[in-house]
Coordinates of C-alpha atoms in Angstrom, one line a residue:
Chain A
M1 CA 10.3 -24.0 -31.1
N2 CA 10.5 -20.9 -33.3
G3 CA 13.8 -19.9 -34.9
P4 CA 16.6 -18.5 -32.7
A5 CA 15.6 -15.3 -31.0
G6 CA 17.8 -12.5 -29.8
D7 CA 18.4 -11.8 -26.2
G8 CA 15.9 -9.0 -26.3
A9 CA 13.1 -11.1 -27.8
A10 CA 13.8 -13.9 -25.3
R11 CA 13.7 -11.5 -22.4
D12 CA 10.5 -9.9 -23.7
T13 CA 8.8 -13.3 -24.1
A14 CA 9.9 -14.3 -20.6
E15 CA 8.7 -11.0 -19.2
L16 CA 5.4 -11.4 -20.8
A17 CA 5.0 -14.9 -19.6
A18 CA 6.0 -13.8 -16.1
R19 CA 3.5 -11.0 -16.1
R20 CA 0.7 -13.1 -17.5
S21 CA 1.3 -16.4 -15.9
Y22 CA 3.5 -16.1 -12.8
G23 CA 0.6 -16.6 -10.4
R24 CA -1.0 -19.2 -12.6
L25 CA 2.2 -21.2 -12.6
V26 CA 2.9 -20.8 -8.8
A27 CA -0.7 -21.8 -8.1
F28 CA -0.5 -24.8 -10.3
L29 CA 2.9 -25.9 -9.0
A30 CA 2.0 -25.5 -5.3
A31 CA -1.6 -26.8 -5.6
R32 CA -0.7 -30.3 -4.5
T33 CA 2.2 -29.8 -2.2
R34 CA 0.9 -26.4 -0.8
D35 CA 4.5 -25.4 -0.7
V36 CA 4.4 -21.9 -2.1
A37 CA 8.0 -21.0 -1.4
Q38 CA 9.3 -24.2 -3.0
A39 CA 7.1 -23.5 -6.1
E40 CA 8.5 -19.9 -6.3
D41 CA 12.0 -21.2 -6.1
A42 CA 11.4 -23.8 -8.8
L43 CA 9.8 -21.2 -11.0
A44 CA 12.6 -18.7 -10.5
D45 CA 15.0 -21.5 -11.7
A46 CA 12.8 -22.1 -14.7
F47 CA 12.8 -18.4 -15.6
A48 CA 16.6 -18.4 -15.3
A49 CA 16.8 -21.4 -17.6
A50 CA 14.5 -19.7 -20.1
L51 CA 16.8 -16.7 -20.2
A52 CA 19.8 -19.0 -20.8
D53 CA 18.1 -21.2 -23.4
W54 CA 15.7 -19.1 -25.4
P55 CA 18.1 -16.6 -27.0
A56 CA 20.1 -19.5 -28.6
K57 CA 17.4 -22.1 -29.2
G58 CA 14.4 -19.8 -29.9
C59 CA 11.3 -19.2 -27.8
P60 CA 8.9 -22.1 -27.3
S61 CA 5.5 -21.9 -28.9
N62 CA 3.9 -22.4 -25.4
P63 CA 6.2 -20.5 -23.0
E64 CA 4.0 -21.3 -20.0
A65 CA 4.1 -25.1 -20.6
W66 CA 7.9 -24.9 -21.1
L67 CA 8.4 -23.1 -17.9
L68 CA 6.0 -25.4 -16.0
T69 CA 7.9 -28.5 -17.3
V70 CA 11.3 -27.2 -16.3
A71 CA 9.9 -26.0 -12.9
R72 CA 8.4 -29.4 -12.3
R73 CA 11.7 -31.2 -13.0
K74 CA 13.3 -28.8 -10.5
L75 CA 10.7 -29.7 -7.9
V76 CA 11.2 -33.5 -8.5
D77 CA 15.0 -33.1 -8.3
G78 CA 14.7 -31.0 -5.2
S79 CA 12.3 -33.4 -3.6
R80 CA 14.6 -36.4 -4.4
R81 CA 17.5 -34.7 -2.8
M82 CA 15.7 -33.5 0.3
R83 CA 13.4 -36.4 1.2
T84 CA 14.0 -40.0 1.9
G85 CA 11.8 -43.1 2.3
E86 CA 8.1 -43.1 2.2
A87 CA 7.6 -39.4 2.3
A88 CA 9.8 -39.0 -0.7
A89 CA 7.9 -41.7 -2.6
G90 CA 4.6 -40.0 -1.9
Q91 CA 5.9 -36.6 -2.9
L92 CA 7.3 -37.9 -6.1
L93 CA 4.1 -39.8 -7.0
V94 CA 2.2 -36.5 -6.5
L95 CA 4.6 -34.6 -8.6
A96 CA 4.7 -37.2 -11.4
Q97 CA 0.9 -37.3 -11.5
G98 CA 1.0 -33.5 -11.9
L99 CA 3.4 -33.8 -14.8
E100 CA 1.2 -36.3 -16.6
A101 CA -1.8 -34.2 -16.0
M102 CA 0.0 -31.2 -17.4
E103 CA 1.2 -33.1 -20.5
A104 CA -2.3 -34.4 -21.1
A105 CA -3.8 -30.9 -20.9
P106 CA -1.6 -28.2 -22.4
D107 CA -4.0 -25.5 -21.1
I108 CA -2.8 -24.9 -17.6
P109 CA -5.8 -24.8 -15.3
D110 CA -6.1 -21.5 -13.6
R111 CA -5.7 -22.0 -9.9
R112 CA -4.8 -18.4 -9.1
L113 CA -8.1 -17.9 -7.3
A114 CA -7.4 -20.9 -5.1
L115 CA -4.0 -19.5 -4.4
M116 CA -5.6 -16.1 -3.4
F117 CA -8.0 -17.9 -1.1
A118 CA -5.0 -19.7 0.5
C119 CA -3.2 -16.3 0.9
A120 CA -6.2 -14.7 2.6
H121 CA -7.1 -17.7 4.8
P122 CA -8.4 -16.8 8.2
A123 CA -5.6 -18.8 9.8
I124 CA -3.1 -16.3 8.4
E125 CA -2.6 -13.0 10.1
A126 CA -4.9 -10.5 8.3
G127 CA -2.1 -7.9 7.9
I128 CA -0.1 -10.2 5.7
H129 CA -2.9 -11.2 3.3
A130 CA -2.2 -8.4 0.8
P131 CA 1.6 -8.7 0.8
L132 CA 1.4 -12.4 0.5
M133 CA -0.9 -12.2 -2.5
L134 CA 1.3 -9.6 -4.2
Q135 CA 4.2 -11.9 -3.9
A136 CA 2.6 -15.3 -4.6
V137 CA 0.3 -14.3 -7.4
L138 CA 2.3 -11.5 -9.0
G139 CA 5.8 -12.3 -8.0
L140 CA 6.7 -8.9 -6.4
D141 CA 9.7 -8.9 -4.2
A142 CA 9.7 -8.4 -0.4
R143 CA 11.7 -5.2 -0.6
L144 CA 9.2 -3.4 -2.7
I145 CA 6.2 -4.8 -0.7
G146 CA 7.9 -3.8 2.5
S147 CA 8.4 -0.3 1.3
A148 CA 4.8 0.1 0.2
F149 CA 3.5 -1.3 3.5
L150 CA 6.0 0.7 5.6
A151 CA 7.7 -2.3 7.0
S152 CA 11.4 -3.0 6.9
P153 CA 12.4 -5.4 4.0
A154 CA 13.9 -7.9 6.5
A155 CA 10.7 -7.9 8.6
M156 CA 8.4 -8.2 5.6
G157 CA 10.6 -11.0 4.2
K158 CA 10.3 -12.9 7.5
R159 CA 6.6 -12.5 7.7
L160 CA 6.1 -13.7 4.2
V161 CA 8.3 -16.7 4.8
R162 CA 6.3 -17.5 8.0
A163 CA 3.0 -17.2 6.2
K164 CA 4.1 -19.6 3.5
E165 CA 5.4 -22.0 6.1
K166 CA 2.0 -21.9 7.7
I167 CA 0.2 -22.6 4.4
R168 CA 2.4 -25.7 4.0
Q169 CA 2.4 -27.0 7.6
A170 CA -1.1 -26.2 8.7
G171 CA -2.6 -27.7 5.7
I172 CA -4.4 -24.7 4.4
P173 CA -6.3 -25.8 1.3
F174 CA -5.8 -24.5 -2.2
E175 CA -9.4 -24.3 -3.1
V176 CA -12.3 -21.9 -3.8
P177 CA -14.6 -22.3 -0.9
D178 CA -18.1 -23.8 -1.2
H179 CA -21.0 -21.6 -2.2
A180 CA -22.2 -21.3 1.4
E181 CA -18.8 -20.2 2.7
L182 CA -17.9 -18.1 -0.3
P183 CA -19.2 -14.6 0.6
A184 CA -17.4 -14.5 4.0
R185 CA -14.2 -15.8 2.6
L186 CA -14.3 -13.7 -0.5
Q187 CA -14.4 -10.6 1.7
A188 CA -10.9 -11.4 2.9
V189 CA -9.6 -11.7 -0.6
L190 CA -11.3 -8.5 -1.7
D191 CA -10.0 -6.7 1.4
A192 CA -6.5 -7.8 0.7
V193 CA -6.7 -6.6 -2.9
Y194 CA -8.0 -3.3 -1.7
A195 CA -5.2 -3.0 0.9
A196 CA -2.7 -3.5 -1.9
F197 CA -4.4 -0.8 -3.9
T198 CA -4.4 1.7 -1.0
A199 CA -0.7 1.0 -0.4
G200 CA -0.1 2.1 -4.0
W201 CA -2.6 5.0 -3.8
A202 CA -0.8 6.5 -0.8
D203 CA 1.6 8.1 -3.1
P204 CA -0.6 10.6 -5.0
A205 CA 2.3 12.4 -6.6
G206 CA 3.2 9.1 -8.4
L207 CA 6.8 9.9 -7.7
D208 CA 7.4 6.5 -6.3
Q209 CA 7.2 4.3 -9.4
A210 CA 7.0 1.1 -7.4
R211 CA 4.0 2.3 -5.4
R212 CA 2.2 3.5 -8.5
D213 CA 2.7 0.1 -10.1
L214 CA 1.2 -1.4 -6.9
A215 CA -2.2 0.3 -7.6
A216 CA -2.1 -1.1 -11.1
E217 CA -1.2 -4.6 -9.8
A218 CA -4.1 -4.5 -7.4
I219 CA -6.4 -3.7 -10.3
F220 CA -4.9 -6.6 -12.2
L221 CA -5.6 -8.9 -9.2
A222 CA -9.2 -7.7 -9.1
R223 CA -9.6 -8.4 -12.8
I224 CA -8.4 -12.0 -12.3
V225 CA -11.0 -12.4 -9.5
S226 CA -13.8 -10.8 -11.6
E227 CA -13.0 -13.1 -14.6
L228 CA -13.0 -16.2 -12.4
L229 CA -16.0 -15.3 -10.3
P230 CA -18.2 -13.2 -12.6
R231 CA -21.4 -13.9 -10.6
E232 CA -20.1 -12.2 -7.4
P233 CA -21.3 -8.6 -7.3
E234 CA -18.8 -7.3 -4.7
I235 CA -15.8 -8.0 -6.9
H236 CA -17.3 -5.8 -9.6
G237 CA -18.0 -3.2 -6.9
L238 CA -14.4 -3.3 -5.8
L239 CA -13.0 -3.0 -9.3
A240 CA -15.3 -0.1 -10.0
L241 CA -14.2 1.6 -6.8
M242 CA -10.5 1.3 -7.7
L243 CA -11.0 2.4 -11.3
H244 CA -12.9 5.5 -10.2
A245 CA -10.1 6.4 -7.8
E246 CA -7.4 5.6 -10.4
A247 CA -9.2 7.7 -13.1
R248 CA -8.7 10.8 -11.0
R249 CA -4.9 10.3 -10.5
P250 CA -3.9 12.8 -13.2
A251 CA -6.0 15.5 -11.5
R252 CA -4.7 15.0 -8.0
R253 CA -1.7 17.2 -8.5
G254 CA -1.5 20.7 -10.1
G255 CA 1.1 21.6 -12.7
D256 CA 3.4 22.8 -9.9
G257 CA 3.1 19.4 -8.1
E258 CA 0.8 20.8 -5.5
F259 CA -2.0 18.8 -3.9
V260 CA -5.5 19.4 -5.4
P261 CA -8.5 18.4 -3.3
L262 CA -11.4 16.5 -5.0
D263 CA -13.8 19.4 -5.2
E264 CA -11.1 21.6 -6.9
Q265 CA -9.9 19.0 -9.4
D266 CA -10.0 19.7 -13.1
T267 CA -12.5 17.1 -14.2
A268 CA -11.2 17.3 -17.8
L269 CA -8.1 15.4 -16.5
W270 CA -10.1 12.5 -15.3
D271 CA -9.8 9.3 -17.3
R272 CA -13.1 8.9 -19.1
R273 CA -12.4 5.4 -20.3
M274 CA -11.7 4.2 -16.8
I275 CA -14.8 6.0 -15.4
G276 CA -16.9 4.5 -18.2
E277 CA -15.7 1.0 -17.3
A278 CA -16.3 1.6 -13.6
E279 CA -19.9 2.7 -14.2
G280 CA -20.5 -0.4 -16.4
L281 CA -19.1 -2.6 -13.6
L282 CA -21.3 -1.0 -11.1
R283 CA -24.4 -1.6 -13.2
Q284 CA -23.4 -5.2 -13.7
A285 CA -22.9 -5.6 -9.9
R286 CA -26.3 -4.1 -9.2
S287 CA -28.0 -6.5 -11.7
L288 CA -26.6 -9.4 -9.6
G289 CA -28.8 -8.3 -6.7
A290 CA -26.7 -8.3 -3.5
I291 CA -25.5 -5.0 -2.1
G292 CA -22.2 -4.8 -0.2
R293 CA -19.5 -2.5 1.1
Y294 CA -17.5 -2.1 -2.1
Q295 CA -20.5 -1.5 -4.3
L296 CA -21.6 1.3 -1.9
E297 CA -18.1 2.8 -1.9
A298 CA -18.0 2.7 -5.7
A299 CA -21.5 4.3 -5.8
L300 CA -20.1 7.1 -3.6
Q301 CA -17.3 7.6 -6.1
S302 CA -19.8 7.5 -8.9
A303 CA -21.8 10.3 -7.1
H304 CA -18.8 12.5 -7.3
V305 CA -18.5 11.9 -11.0
H306 CA -22.2 12.6 -11.4
R307 CA -21.8 15.9 -9.6
C308 CA -19.0 17.1 -11.8
R309 CA -20.9 16.1 -15.0
T310 CA -24.2 17.7 -14.1
G311 CA -23.0 20.5 -11.8
R312 CA -25.8 19.4 -9.4
P313 CA -24.6 18.0 -6.1
N314 CA -26.9 15.5 -4.4
W315 CA -25.5 15.5 -0.9
E316 CA -28.6 14.0 0.7
A317 CA -28.2 10.9 -1.5
V318 CA -24.5 10.8 -0.5
V319 CA -25.3 11.0 3.2
H320 CA -27.8 8.1 2.8
L321 CA -25.2 6.1 1.0
Y322 CA -22.8 6.6 3.9
D323 CA -25.6 5.5 6.3
A324 CA -25.9 2.3 4.3
L325 CA -22.2 1.8 4.2
A326 CA -22.0 2.2 8.0
A327 CA -24.2 -0.9 8.3
F328 CA -21.4 -3.0 6.6
L329 CA -18.4 -1.3 8.1
D330 CA -17.8 -0.1 11.7
S331 CA -15.3 2.4 10.6
P332 CA -14.5 5.9 12.0
V333 CA -13.6 6.7 8.4
V334 CA -17.1 6.1 7.2
A335 CA -18.5 8.2 10.0
L336 CA -16.1 11.0 9.1
N337 CA -16.9 11.0 5.4
R338 CA -20.6 11.0 6.3
A339 CA -20.1 14.1 8.4
L340 CA -18.3 15.8 5.6
A341 CA -21.2 15.1 3.2
L342 CA -23.7 16.3 5.9
A343 CA -21.8 19.6 6.1
E344 CA -22.7 20.2 2.4
W345 CA -26.3 19.3 3.0
Q346 CA -27.0 20.8 6.5
G347 CA -24.0 23.0 7.3
P348 CA -20.7 22.7 9.2
A349 CA -22.3 22.9 12.7
A350 CA -24.5 19.9 12.1
A351 CA -21.5 18.1 10.7
L352 CA -19.3 18.8 13.7
D353 CA -22.1 17.5 16.0
A354 CA -22.3 14.3 13.9
M355 CA -18.6 13.8 13.8
P356 CA -17.1 10.9 15.7
D357 CA -15.2 12.0 18.8
V358 CA -11.5 11.3 19.3
E359 CA -12.1 10.9 23.0
T360 CA -14.4 8.0 22.4
D361 CA -12.6 6.6 19.4
R362 CA -8.8 6.6 19.9
R363 CA -8.3 5.2 16.4
L364 CA -8.8 8.8 15.2
A365 CA -6.0 10.3 17.2
G366 CA -3.4 9.4 14.5
Y367 CA -5.7 9.7 11.5
Q368 CA -4.7 12.8 9.5
P369 CA -8.0 13.1 7.5
Y370 CA -10.0 13.3 10.8
W371 CA -8.0 16.4 11.9
A372 CA -8.0 18.0 8.4
A373 CA -11.8 17.6 8.2
R374 CA -12.3 18.9 11.7
A375 CA -10.1 21.9 10.9
A376 CA -12.0 22.7 7.7
L377 CA -15.4 22.4 9.4
L378 CA -14.3 24.5 12.4
S379 CA -13.0 27.2 10.1
R380 CA -16.3 27.3 8.3
T381 CA -18.1 27.9 11.6
G382 CA -15.7 30.7 12.4
A383 CA -13.9 28.9 15.3
R384 CA -10.5 30.0 14.0
R385 CA -8.4 29.2 17.0
Q386 CA -9.7 25.6 17.3
A387 CA -9.4 25.3 13.5
H388 CA -5.8 26.4 13.7
E389 CA -5.0 23.7 16.4
A390 CA -6.7 21.0 14.4
Y391 CA -4.7 21.9 11.3
E392 CA -1.6 21.8 13.3
I393 CA -2.2 18.2 14.3
A394 CA -3.2 17.3 10.7
I395 CA 0.1 18.8 9.4
G396 CA 2.1 16.9 11.9
L397 CA 0.5 13.6 10.9
E398 CA 0.8 14.0 7.2
G399 CA 3.7 12.3 5.4
D400 CA 3.2 13.7 1.9
P401 CA 5.0 17.0 1.5
A402 CA 2.5 18.3 -1.1
V403 CA -0.5 17.6 1.1
R404 CA 1.4 19.1 4.1
R405 CA 1.9 22.3 2.2
F406 CA -1.8 22.3 1.2
L407 CA -2.8 22.0 4.8
Q408 CA -0.3 24.8 5.8
R409 CA -1.8 27.1 3.2
R410 CA -5.3 26.4 4.6
Q411 CA -4.0 27.1 8.1
A412 CA -2.4 30.3 7.0
L413 CA -5.7 31.5 5.4
L414 CA -7.2 31.5 8.9
G415 CA -5.0 34.4 9.8
A416 CA -5.0 33.4 13.4
Chain B
M1 CA 10.7 0.1 22.5
Q2 CA 12.8 3.1 21.9
Y3 CA 14.0 4.2 18.4
M4 CA 16.2 7.0 17.3
L5 CA 15.1 8.7 14.1
M6 CA 18.1 10.4 12.7
V7 CA 17.4 13.0 10.0
Y8 CA 20.1 13.5 7.4
V9 CA 19.7 16.5 5.1
D10 CA 21.6 18.3 2.4
E11 CA 22.8 21.4 4.3
A12 CA 23.4 23.4 1.2
K13 CA 19.6 23.4 0.4
W14 CA 18.4 25.2 3.5
P15 CA 20.2 28.5 2.9
A16 CA 19.1 28.4 -0.7
M17 CA 15.4 28.3 0.2
S18 CA 13.2 31.4 0.3
K19 CA 12.2 32.9 3.7
A20 CA 8.7 31.7 3.2
E21 CA 9.8 28.1 2.3
Q22 CA 12.1 28.1 5.4
E23 CA 9.2 29.2 7.6
Q24 CA 7.0 26.5 6.1
G25 CA 9.7 23.9 6.7
L26 CA 10.1 24.9 10.3
A27 CA 6.3 24.9 10.8
A28 CA 6.1 21.4 9.4
Y29 CA 8.7 20.2 12.0
G30 CA 6.7 22.0 14.7
A31 CA 3.5 20.3 13.7
Y32 CA 5.3 16.9 13.5
I33 CA 6.6 17.4 17.1
E34 CA 3.1 18.3 18.2
A35 CA 1.7 15.1 16.6
L36 CA 4.5 13.0 18.3
K37 CA 3.5 14.6 21.6
Q38 CA -0.2 14.0 21.0
A39 CA 0.5 10.4 20.4
D40 CA 2.6 10.3 23.6
V41 CA 5.6 8.7 21.8
L42 CA 8.2 11.5 21.9
R43 CA 11.0 11.2 24.4
A44 CA 13.5 13.7 23.1
S45 CA 14.3 15.7 20.0
G46 CA 16.8 18.3 18.8
R47 CA 17.9 20.2 15.8
L48 CA 21.7 20.3 15.3
Q49 CA 23.8 23.3 14.3
P50 CA 25.3 22.9 10.8
S51 CA 28.2 20.5 10.4
S52 CA 30.5 23.6 9.9
A53 CA 30.1 24.0 13.7
S54 CA 31.2 20.5 14.2
T55 CA 34.5 19.4 15.9
T56 CA 35.7 15.8 15.9
V57 CA 37.8 14.2 18.6
R58 CA 39.6 10.9 18.7
L59 CA 42.6 9.4 20.4
A60 CA 45.6 9.1 18.2
N61 CA 48.6 7.3 19.8
G62 CA 46.9 7.7 23.1
R63 CA 46.5 11.5 22.7
P64 CA 43.4 13.3 21.9
Q65 CA 43.4 14.6 18.3
V66 CA 41.0 17.4 17.6
L67 CA 39.8 18.0 14.0
D68 CA 37.7 20.7 12.6
G69 CA 34.6 19.5 10.9
P70 CA 32.3 16.5 10.9
Y71 CA 33.4 12.9 11.1
A72 CA 32.1 12.0 7.6
E73 CA 32.4 14.4 4.7
A74 CA 29.2 13.8 2.9
R75 CA 26.6 15.9 1.1
E76 CA 23.9 14.8 3.6
Q77 CA 24.6 15.4 7.2
L78 CA 22.9 14.6 10.5
G79 CA 20.6 17.6 11.1
G80 CA 18.5 16.5 13.9
Y81 CA 17.0 13.6 15.8
F82 CA 13.9 12.3 17.5
L83 CA 13.9 9.7 20.2
I84 CA 10.6 8.0 20.2
D85 CA 9.0 5.1 22.2
V86 CA 6.7 2.9 20.1
P87 CA 5.6 -0.7 20.2
N88 CA 7.7 -2.0 17.2
L89 CA 9.7 -1.2 14.1
D90 CA 6.7 -0.8 11.9
A91 CA 5.3 1.9 14.1
A92 CA 8.7 3.6 14.1
L93 CA 8.8 3.5 10.3
S94 CA 5.4 4.9 10.1
W95 CA 6.5 7.9 12.2
A96 CA 9.7 8.2 10.1
G97 CA 7.6 8.4 7.0
R98 CA 5.7 11.4 8.4
C99 CA 8.9 13.3 9.3
P100 CA 9.3 16.3 7.1
G101 CA 13.0 15.3 6.7
A102 CA 12.0 12.2 4.9
A103 CA 10.8 14.3 2.0
H104 CA 14.1 16.2 1.4
G105 CA 16.7 14.0 3.0
V106 CA 16.7 10.6 4.7
V107 CA 15.6 9.4 8.1
E108 CA 17.5 6.6 9.6
V109 CA 15.6 4.5 12.1
R110 CA 17.7 2.7 14.7
P111 CA 16.5 0.8 17.8
I112 CA 18.1 1.8 21.1
W113 CA 19.8 -1.1 23.0
S114 CA 17.4 -2.1 25.7
M115 CA 19.1 -2.0 29.2
T116 CA 16.6 -4.4 30.7
A117 CA 17.0 -7.1 28.0

């Protein structure tokens, strides 16, 4: 122990430990029992104990080990109270072995990746993968997660509890899959990380602090995966994709808070350091020799950066990148973006022909970017009345007031 | 399942807005209603007169007591409603998030009692 620390210092140390090690500790505590909720409760008790003890007694030299020891005792106590007979004996043996292992090796093995694979297991409903990871690995609360994923806090809380119950009862393993199985299962983890990022990205104004943090948390999750699986190219692709998007955040709004589309953004506001890191990651991914969805999406982001740096658009290359992406992803969004790139290469009429049709793909009916893109292309071909109608639907589907005003200005410019 | 989206807004803000801003605001609601119709979820909607036009009635000692003004004196008042029919709460919340009123006031989402249940 160091000397007595003030309340502030103790809180800072606890917060730092929480930020750096929350997921590591939950993963380690739950690895044997597979009981994530129980591990979270024990850890919450340990943090509370830390905040009570550390200000008076000083911060421990290894806060993580201290927290782990206290949390383990809570687990053993809880287990003693709750279980009887043989089950209790087995449980206690498992816990005691864990304690010994921990004392023998002060470096807590990093099982966060295994925890993420458990959270993104195919037996768990796909829509809850990202929220579950945010809670189990980063300790975010259900209220914040519910808000970012547009679900009621109570409903999100219940779904999280149910998912953790399933991990425990169904025997979902805490392990990184075998090499043969890894690519397919890794995809679910990456998709969940990306879903967390897009939930945070959906608030471009950055007015909602909680959501902005969510994008940063997703990048943090991706960094964990990339550190633990450095030979997997897609994780570097995903990290590059998110950094490219995040780098442009300061340029997405004008000084008056108004929405600024990508092709009108002041590139001087883009974060060079993040772009540099993204480009490096993309090169690293390419050197590993297996292309995938996220690398292609990152390459597309990179193409935008290239255009702004050299002033020379290469729309043909962009269209081909989208063609390649379509091979990985049956998504109307990809088809839509491809059409927009095609408009720059071969004109708006060709793009409208190539666009997916809402009659054949009902997923597009409620998708704002589809209607906004359609409206923009129609106005370029001179079909002002149809463009006006498409803008109307896009405006009605948009939730962000600044984007809505932007679309309204575009609609007004038609003069129809 | 039916949900009522109740839009609460600060009534003082509307008259303070410029004509252009008011038109933009109304157009946003128009587009929102259009989108609700396109998705075939809208069952009813209405914009309410300001709460200064409100009259409140209750029985006091068995006799109707009529009071001038809204039931609750608050800065934000019920300004309009949308009755929508969607599969679940998450879908209702998604529509509430797109409502222009969510940006300058609050939108309360409440399920309607189901008569068949």
